[in-house]
mmCIF file of C-alpha atoms in Angstrom:
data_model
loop_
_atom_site.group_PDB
_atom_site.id
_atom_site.type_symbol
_atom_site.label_atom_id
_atom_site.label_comp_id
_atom_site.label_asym_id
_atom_site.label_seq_id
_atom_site.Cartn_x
_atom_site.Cartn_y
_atom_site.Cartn_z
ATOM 1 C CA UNK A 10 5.833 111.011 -159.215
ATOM 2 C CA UNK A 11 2.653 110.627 -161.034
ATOM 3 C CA UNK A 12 0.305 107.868 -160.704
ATOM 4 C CA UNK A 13 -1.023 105.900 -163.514
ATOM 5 C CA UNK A 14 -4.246 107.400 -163.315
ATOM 6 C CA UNK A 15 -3.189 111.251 -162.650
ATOM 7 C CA UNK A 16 -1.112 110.416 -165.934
ATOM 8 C CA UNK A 17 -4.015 109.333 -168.252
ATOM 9 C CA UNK A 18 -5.935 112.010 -166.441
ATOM 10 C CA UNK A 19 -3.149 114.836 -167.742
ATOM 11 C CA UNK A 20 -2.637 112.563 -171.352
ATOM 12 C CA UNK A 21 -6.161 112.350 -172.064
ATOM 13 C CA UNK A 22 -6.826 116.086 -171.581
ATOM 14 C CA UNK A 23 -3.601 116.883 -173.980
ATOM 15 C CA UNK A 24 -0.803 117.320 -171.988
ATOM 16 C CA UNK A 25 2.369 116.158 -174.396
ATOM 17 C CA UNK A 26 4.517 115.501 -171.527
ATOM 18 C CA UNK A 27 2.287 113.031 -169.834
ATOM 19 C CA UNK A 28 1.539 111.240 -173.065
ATOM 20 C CA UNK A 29 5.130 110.586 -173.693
ATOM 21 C CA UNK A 30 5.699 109.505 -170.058
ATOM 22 C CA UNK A 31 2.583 107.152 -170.496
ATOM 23 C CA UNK A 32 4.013 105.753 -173.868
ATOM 24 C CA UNK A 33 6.740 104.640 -171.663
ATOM 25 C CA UNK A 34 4.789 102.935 -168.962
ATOM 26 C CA UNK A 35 2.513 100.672 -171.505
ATOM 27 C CA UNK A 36 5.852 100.048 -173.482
ATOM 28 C CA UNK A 37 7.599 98.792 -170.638
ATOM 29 C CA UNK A 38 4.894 97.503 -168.577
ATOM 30 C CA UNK A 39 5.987 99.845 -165.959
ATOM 31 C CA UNK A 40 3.118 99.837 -163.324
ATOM 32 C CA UNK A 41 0.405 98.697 -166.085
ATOM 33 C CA UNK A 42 0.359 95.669 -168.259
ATOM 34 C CA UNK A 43 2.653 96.168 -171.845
ATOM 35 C CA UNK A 44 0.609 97.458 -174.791
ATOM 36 C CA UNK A 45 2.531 98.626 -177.273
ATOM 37 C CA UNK A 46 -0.974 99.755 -179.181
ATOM 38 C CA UNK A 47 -1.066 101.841 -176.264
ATOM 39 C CA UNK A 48 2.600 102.917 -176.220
ATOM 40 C CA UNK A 49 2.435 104.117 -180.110
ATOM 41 C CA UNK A 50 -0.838 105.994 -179.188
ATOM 42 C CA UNK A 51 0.241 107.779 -176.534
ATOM 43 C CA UNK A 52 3.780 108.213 -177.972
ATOM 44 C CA UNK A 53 2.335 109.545 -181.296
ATOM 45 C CA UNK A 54 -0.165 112.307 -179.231
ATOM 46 C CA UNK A 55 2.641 113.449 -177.830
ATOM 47 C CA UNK A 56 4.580 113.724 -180.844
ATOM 48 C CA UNK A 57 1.722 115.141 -182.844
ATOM 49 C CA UNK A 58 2.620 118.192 -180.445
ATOM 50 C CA UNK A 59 6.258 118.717 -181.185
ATOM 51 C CA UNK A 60 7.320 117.569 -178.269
ATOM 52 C CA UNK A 61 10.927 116.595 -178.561
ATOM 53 C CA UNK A 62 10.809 112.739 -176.510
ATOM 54 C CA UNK A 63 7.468 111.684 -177.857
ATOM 55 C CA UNK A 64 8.614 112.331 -181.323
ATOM 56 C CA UNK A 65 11.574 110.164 -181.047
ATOM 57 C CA UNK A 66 9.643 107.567 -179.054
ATOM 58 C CA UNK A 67 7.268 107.356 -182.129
ATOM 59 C CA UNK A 68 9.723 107.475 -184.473
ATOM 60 C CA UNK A 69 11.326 104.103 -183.208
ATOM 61 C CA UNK A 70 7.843 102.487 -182.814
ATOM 62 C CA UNK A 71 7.004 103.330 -186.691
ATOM 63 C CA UNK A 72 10.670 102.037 -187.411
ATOM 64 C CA UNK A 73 10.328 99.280 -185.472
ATOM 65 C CA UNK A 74 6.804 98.346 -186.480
ATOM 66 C CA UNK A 75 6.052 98.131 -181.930
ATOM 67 C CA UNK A 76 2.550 98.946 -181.784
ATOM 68 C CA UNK A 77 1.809 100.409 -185.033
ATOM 69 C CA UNK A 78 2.783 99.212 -188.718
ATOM 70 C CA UNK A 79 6.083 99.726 -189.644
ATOM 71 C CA UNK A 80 6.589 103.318 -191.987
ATOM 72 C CA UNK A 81 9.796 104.224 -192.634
ATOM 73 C CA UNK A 82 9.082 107.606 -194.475
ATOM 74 C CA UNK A 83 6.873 108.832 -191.343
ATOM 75 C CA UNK A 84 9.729 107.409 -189.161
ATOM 76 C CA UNK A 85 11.933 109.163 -191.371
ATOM 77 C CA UNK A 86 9.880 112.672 -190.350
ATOM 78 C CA UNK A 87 9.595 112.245 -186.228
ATOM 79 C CA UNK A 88 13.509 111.161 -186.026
ATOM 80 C CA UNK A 89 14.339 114.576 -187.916
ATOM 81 C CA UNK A 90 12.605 116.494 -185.565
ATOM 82 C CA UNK A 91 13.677 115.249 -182.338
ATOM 83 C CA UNK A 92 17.423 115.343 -184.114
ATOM 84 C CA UNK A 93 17.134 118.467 -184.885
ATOM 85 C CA UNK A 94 15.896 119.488 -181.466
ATOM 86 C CA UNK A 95 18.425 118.037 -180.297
ATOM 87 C CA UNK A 96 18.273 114.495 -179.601
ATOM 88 C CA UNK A 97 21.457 112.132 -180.553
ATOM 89 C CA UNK A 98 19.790 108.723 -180.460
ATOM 90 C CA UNK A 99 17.405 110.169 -182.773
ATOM 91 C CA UNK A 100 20.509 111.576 -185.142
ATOM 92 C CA UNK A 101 22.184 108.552 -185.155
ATOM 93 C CA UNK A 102 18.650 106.411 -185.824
ATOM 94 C CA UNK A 103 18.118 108.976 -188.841
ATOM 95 C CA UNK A 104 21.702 108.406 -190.084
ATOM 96 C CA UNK A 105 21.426 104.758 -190.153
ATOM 97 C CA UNK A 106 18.629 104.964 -192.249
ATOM 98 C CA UNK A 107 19.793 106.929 -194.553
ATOM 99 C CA UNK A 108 23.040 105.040 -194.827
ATOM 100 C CA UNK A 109 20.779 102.239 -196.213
ATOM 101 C CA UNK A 110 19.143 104.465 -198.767
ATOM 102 C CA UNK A 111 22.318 105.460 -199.989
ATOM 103 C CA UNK A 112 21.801 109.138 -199.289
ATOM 104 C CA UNK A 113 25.312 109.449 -197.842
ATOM 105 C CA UNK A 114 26.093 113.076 -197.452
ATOM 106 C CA UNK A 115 23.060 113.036 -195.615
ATOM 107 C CA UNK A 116 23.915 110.035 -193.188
ATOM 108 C CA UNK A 117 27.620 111.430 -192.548
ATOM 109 C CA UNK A 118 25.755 115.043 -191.298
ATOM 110 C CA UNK A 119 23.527 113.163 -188.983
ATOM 111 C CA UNK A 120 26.265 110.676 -187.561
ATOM 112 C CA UNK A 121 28.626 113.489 -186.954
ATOM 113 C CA UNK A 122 25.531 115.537 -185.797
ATOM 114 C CA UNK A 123 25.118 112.907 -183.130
ATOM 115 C CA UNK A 124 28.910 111.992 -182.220
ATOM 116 C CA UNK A 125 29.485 115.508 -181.545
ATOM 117 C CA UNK A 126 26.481 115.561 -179.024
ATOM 118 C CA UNK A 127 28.305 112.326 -177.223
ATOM 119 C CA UNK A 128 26.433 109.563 -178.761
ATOM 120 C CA UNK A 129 28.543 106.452 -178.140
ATOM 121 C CA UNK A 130 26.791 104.006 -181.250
ATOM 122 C CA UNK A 131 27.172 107.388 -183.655
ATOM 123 C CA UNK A 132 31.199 108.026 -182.865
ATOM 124 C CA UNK A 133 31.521 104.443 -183.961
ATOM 125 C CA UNK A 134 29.151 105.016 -187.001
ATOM 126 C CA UNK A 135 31.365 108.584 -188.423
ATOM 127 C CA UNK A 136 34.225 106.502 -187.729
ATOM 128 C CA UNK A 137 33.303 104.057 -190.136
ATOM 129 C CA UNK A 138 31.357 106.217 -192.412
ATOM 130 C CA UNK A 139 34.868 107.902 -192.539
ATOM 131 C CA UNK A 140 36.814 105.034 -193.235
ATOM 132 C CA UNK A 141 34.584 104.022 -196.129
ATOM 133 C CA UNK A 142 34.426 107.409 -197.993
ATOM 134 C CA UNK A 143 37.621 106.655 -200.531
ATOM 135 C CA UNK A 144 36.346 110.189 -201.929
ATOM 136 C CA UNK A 145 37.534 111.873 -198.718
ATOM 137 C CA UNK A 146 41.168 111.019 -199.333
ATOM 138 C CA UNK A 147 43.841 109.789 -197.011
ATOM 139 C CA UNK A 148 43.004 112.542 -194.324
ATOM 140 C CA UNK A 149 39.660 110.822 -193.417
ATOM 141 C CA UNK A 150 41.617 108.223 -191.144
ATOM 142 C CA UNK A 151 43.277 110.891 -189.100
ATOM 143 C CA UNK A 152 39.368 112.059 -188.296
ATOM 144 C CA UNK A 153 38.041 108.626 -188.104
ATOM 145 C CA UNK A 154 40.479 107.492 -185.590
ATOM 146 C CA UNK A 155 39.492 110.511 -183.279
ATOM 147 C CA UNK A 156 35.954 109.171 -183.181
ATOM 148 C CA UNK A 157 36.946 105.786 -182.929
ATOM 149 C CA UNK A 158 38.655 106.404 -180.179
ATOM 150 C CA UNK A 159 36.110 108.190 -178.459
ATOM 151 C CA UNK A 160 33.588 105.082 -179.020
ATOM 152 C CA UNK A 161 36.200 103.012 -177.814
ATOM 153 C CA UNK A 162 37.361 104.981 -174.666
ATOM 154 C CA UNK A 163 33.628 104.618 -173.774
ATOM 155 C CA UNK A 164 33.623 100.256 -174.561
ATOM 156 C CA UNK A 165 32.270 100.458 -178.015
ATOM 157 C CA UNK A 166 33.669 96.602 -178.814
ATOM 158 C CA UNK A 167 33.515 97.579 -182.799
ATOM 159 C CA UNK A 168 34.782 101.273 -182.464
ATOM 160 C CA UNK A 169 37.762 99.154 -180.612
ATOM 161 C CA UNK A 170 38.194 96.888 -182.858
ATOM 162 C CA UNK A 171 38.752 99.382 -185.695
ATOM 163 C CA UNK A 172 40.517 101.659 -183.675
ATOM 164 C CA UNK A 173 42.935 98.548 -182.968
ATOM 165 C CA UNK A 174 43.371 98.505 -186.899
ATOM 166 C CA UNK A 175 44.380 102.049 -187.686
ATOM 167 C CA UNK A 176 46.719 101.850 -184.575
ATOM 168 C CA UNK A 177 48.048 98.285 -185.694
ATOM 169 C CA UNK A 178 48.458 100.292 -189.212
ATOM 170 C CA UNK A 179 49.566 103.682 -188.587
ATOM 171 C CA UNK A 180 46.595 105.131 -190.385
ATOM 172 C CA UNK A 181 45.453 108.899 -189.045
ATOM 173 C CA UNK A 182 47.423 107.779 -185.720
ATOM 174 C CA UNK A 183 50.903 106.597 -184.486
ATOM 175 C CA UNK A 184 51.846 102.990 -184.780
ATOM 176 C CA UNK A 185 51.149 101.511 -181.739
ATOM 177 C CA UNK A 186 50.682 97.508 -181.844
ATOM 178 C CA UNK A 187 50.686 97.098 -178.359
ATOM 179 C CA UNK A 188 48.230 99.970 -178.071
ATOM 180 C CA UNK A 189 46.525 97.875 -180.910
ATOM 181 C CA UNK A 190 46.680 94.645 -179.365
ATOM 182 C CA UNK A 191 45.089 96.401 -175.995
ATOM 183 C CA UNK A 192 42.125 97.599 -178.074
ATOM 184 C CA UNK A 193 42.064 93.903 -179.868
ATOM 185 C CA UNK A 194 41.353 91.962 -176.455
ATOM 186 C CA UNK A 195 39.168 94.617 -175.114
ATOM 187 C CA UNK A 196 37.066 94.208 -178.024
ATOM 188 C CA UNK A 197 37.352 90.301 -178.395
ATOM 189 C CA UNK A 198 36.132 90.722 -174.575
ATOM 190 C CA UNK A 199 33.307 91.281 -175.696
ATOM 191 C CA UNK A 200 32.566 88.813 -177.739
ATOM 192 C CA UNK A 201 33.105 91.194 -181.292
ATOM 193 C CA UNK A 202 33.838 88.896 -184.137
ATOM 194 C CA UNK A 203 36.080 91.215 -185.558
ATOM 195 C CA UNK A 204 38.198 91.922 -182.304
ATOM 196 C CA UNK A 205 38.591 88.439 -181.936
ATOM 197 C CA UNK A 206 39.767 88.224 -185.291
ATOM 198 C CA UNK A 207 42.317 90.744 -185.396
ATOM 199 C CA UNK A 208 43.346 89.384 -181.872
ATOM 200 C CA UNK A 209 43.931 85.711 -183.929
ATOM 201 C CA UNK A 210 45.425 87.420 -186.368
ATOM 202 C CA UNK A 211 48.220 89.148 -184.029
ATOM 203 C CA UNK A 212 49.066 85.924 -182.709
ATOM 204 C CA UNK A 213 49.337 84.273 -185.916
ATOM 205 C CA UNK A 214 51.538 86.820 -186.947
ATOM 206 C CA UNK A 215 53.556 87.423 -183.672
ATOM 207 C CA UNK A 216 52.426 90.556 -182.886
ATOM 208 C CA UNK A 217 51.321 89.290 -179.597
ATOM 209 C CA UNK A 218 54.214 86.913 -178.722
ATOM 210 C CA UNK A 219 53.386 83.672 -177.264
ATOM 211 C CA UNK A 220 55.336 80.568 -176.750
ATOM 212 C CA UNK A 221 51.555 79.187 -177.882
ATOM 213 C CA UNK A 222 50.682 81.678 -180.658
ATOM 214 C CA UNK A 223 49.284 79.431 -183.251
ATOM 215 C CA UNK A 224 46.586 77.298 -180.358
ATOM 216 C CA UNK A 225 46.058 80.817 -179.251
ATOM 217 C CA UNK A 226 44.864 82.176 -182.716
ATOM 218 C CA UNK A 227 43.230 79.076 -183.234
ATOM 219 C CA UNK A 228 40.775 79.907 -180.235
ATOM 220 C CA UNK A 229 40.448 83.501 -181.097
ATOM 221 C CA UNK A 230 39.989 82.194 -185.273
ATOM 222 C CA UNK A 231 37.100 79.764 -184.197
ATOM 223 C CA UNK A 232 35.238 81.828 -181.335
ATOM 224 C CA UNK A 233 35.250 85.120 -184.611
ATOM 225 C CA UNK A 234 33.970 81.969 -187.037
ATOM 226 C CA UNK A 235 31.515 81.008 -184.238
ATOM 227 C CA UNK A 236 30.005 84.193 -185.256
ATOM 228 C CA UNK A 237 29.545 83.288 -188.888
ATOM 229 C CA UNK A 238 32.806 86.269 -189.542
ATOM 230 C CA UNK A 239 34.012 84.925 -193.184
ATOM 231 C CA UNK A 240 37.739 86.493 -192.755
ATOM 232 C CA UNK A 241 37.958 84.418 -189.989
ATOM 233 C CA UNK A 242 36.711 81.066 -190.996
ATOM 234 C CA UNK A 243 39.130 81.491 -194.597
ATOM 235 C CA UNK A 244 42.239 82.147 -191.841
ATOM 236 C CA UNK A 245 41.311 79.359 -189.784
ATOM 237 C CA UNK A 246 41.637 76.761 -192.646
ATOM 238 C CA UNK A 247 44.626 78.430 -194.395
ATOM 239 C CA UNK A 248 46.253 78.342 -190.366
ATOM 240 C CA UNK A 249 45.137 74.440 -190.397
ATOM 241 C CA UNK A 250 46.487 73.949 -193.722
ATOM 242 C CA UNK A 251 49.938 75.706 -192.990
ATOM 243 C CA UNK A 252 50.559 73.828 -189.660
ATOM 244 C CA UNK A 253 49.666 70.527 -191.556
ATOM 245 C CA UNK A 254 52.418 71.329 -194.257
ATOM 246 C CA UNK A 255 54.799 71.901 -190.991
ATOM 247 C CA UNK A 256 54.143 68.799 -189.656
#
C-alpha cells in the first residue's frame, strides 16, 4: 500500500488513480488530518480524467456541498458518467435526483439501471417508483414486488415494509399475511416508522393474534408516531377513542 507521500507524489504528477485514492484519505482522515477542500480537489482531478471512482466521488461532494459549493447540474454530469460506466451508487444517486425534478422516465431508467447491477437502496427505489406509476397499470405490482423483495431479502427495513403490504394485499404476489407479518417485524426491527405501523396495524386488526393485541398496537402505534409518521399518530387516537367507547 501506498504511503501518503508516494500518493501525493503519483496525484500531483497526474495519476487519476492516486488522486481518487487521496480524495479518500483527506475525506476520511485516513492517515492525514480531514480536509474535505482537499478531498473535492483531489476527487475532482481525478474525475477531470474520466476516471470512473473519482467521478462519482466528486459527484457526491458537489451534491453534498463537502468541500466545494453545492452544484447540482455539475453533480448531475459526474454521477452520469460513473453510472454509465458502470457504477450503481452513482445510478441510484442520479435517479434520486431526477425523481425530485420530476423527470420520471428518466429516474425509473436509472433506478432500474442500478437495481439490476445489485444496488440494495435502488431495488427499494424501482419498487416504489413502480408502485407510484398509476400509468403503468395493475402489472407494475407484480414487478415491484420482485424488487422489493430483493431489497428486503438483503434488510432493506422500507423495501420490507412495502413488500409486507403487497403480500398482506395480494398485489403482484400471493396472499401471504404471515409472510406479511414476518416482513412487518423485520422492518419495525429496525426502527422503520412504517413497519412499525403496519405491524400496529395487524394487531389492531387481528392479523397477528394476541390475547394483548390492542397494548401491543398501541406500542407499535406510538414508537411509528415517535417518528413524526402521520398514519400512525391518526390510528393511535381513533384506537384510544374506540377502546374508550368500549369501556
Amino acid at each position: 500500500m501506498a504511503s501518503i507521500s508516494e500518493l501525493t507524489l503519483k496525484a500531483d504528477n497526474g495519476d487519476a488513480e492516486a488522486q481518487n485514492q487521496l480524495g479518500m484519505k483527506f475525506e476520511n482522515g485516513s492517515g492525514v488530518q480531514k480536509d474535505a477542500s482537499l478531498a473535492a480537489k483531489y476527487y475532482k482531478l481525478s474525475a477531470d480524467q474520466n476516471h470512473v471512482f473519482g467521478s462519482y466521488n466528486y459527484a457526491r461532494c458537489l451534491e453534498k456541498g463537502i468541500g466545494t459549493k453545492r452544484d447540482l447540474k455539475q453533480c448531475q454530469r459526474y454521477y452520469k458518467f460513473a453510472a454509465d460506466e458502470g457504477i450503481p451508487e452513482a445510478a441510484c444517486s442520479l435517479g434520486k435526483i431526477y425523481l425530485k425534478e420530476k423527470k420520471y422516465k428518466n429516474a425509473g431508467d436509472y433506478f432500474k439501471l442500478a437495481a439490476d447491477n445489485g444496488n440494495n437502496e435502488a431495488q427499494c427505489q424501482y419498487g416504489l417508483f413502480l408502485q407510484n406509476d398509476k400509468k403503468a397499470g395493475k402489472e407494475r405490482f407484480t414487478t415491484a414486488a420482485r424488487y422489493f423483495e430483493m431489497a428486503a431479502t438483503n434488510g432493506n427495513p422500507i423495501a420490507q415494509a412495502h413488500y409486507g403490504n403487497l403480500l398482506e394485499k395480494g398485489k403482484g404476489v400471493r396472499r401471504d399475511i404471515k409472510g406479511a407479518i414476518r416482513m412487518y417485524r423485520l422492518s419495525a426491527g429496525q426502527k422503520n416508522s412504517e413497519g412499525q405501523y403496519h405491524l400496529a396495524r395487524a394487531y389492531e386488526l387481528g392479523l397477528e393474534p394476541s390475547e394483548n393485541g390492542e397494548n401491543e398496537a398501541i406500542k407499535y402505534y406510538k414508537l411509528a408516531a415517535a417518528q413524526s409518521n402521520v398514519t400512525a399518530i391518526t390510528s393511535l387516537a381513533l384506537l384510544y377513542e374506540k377502546m374508550k367507547n368500549y369501556q
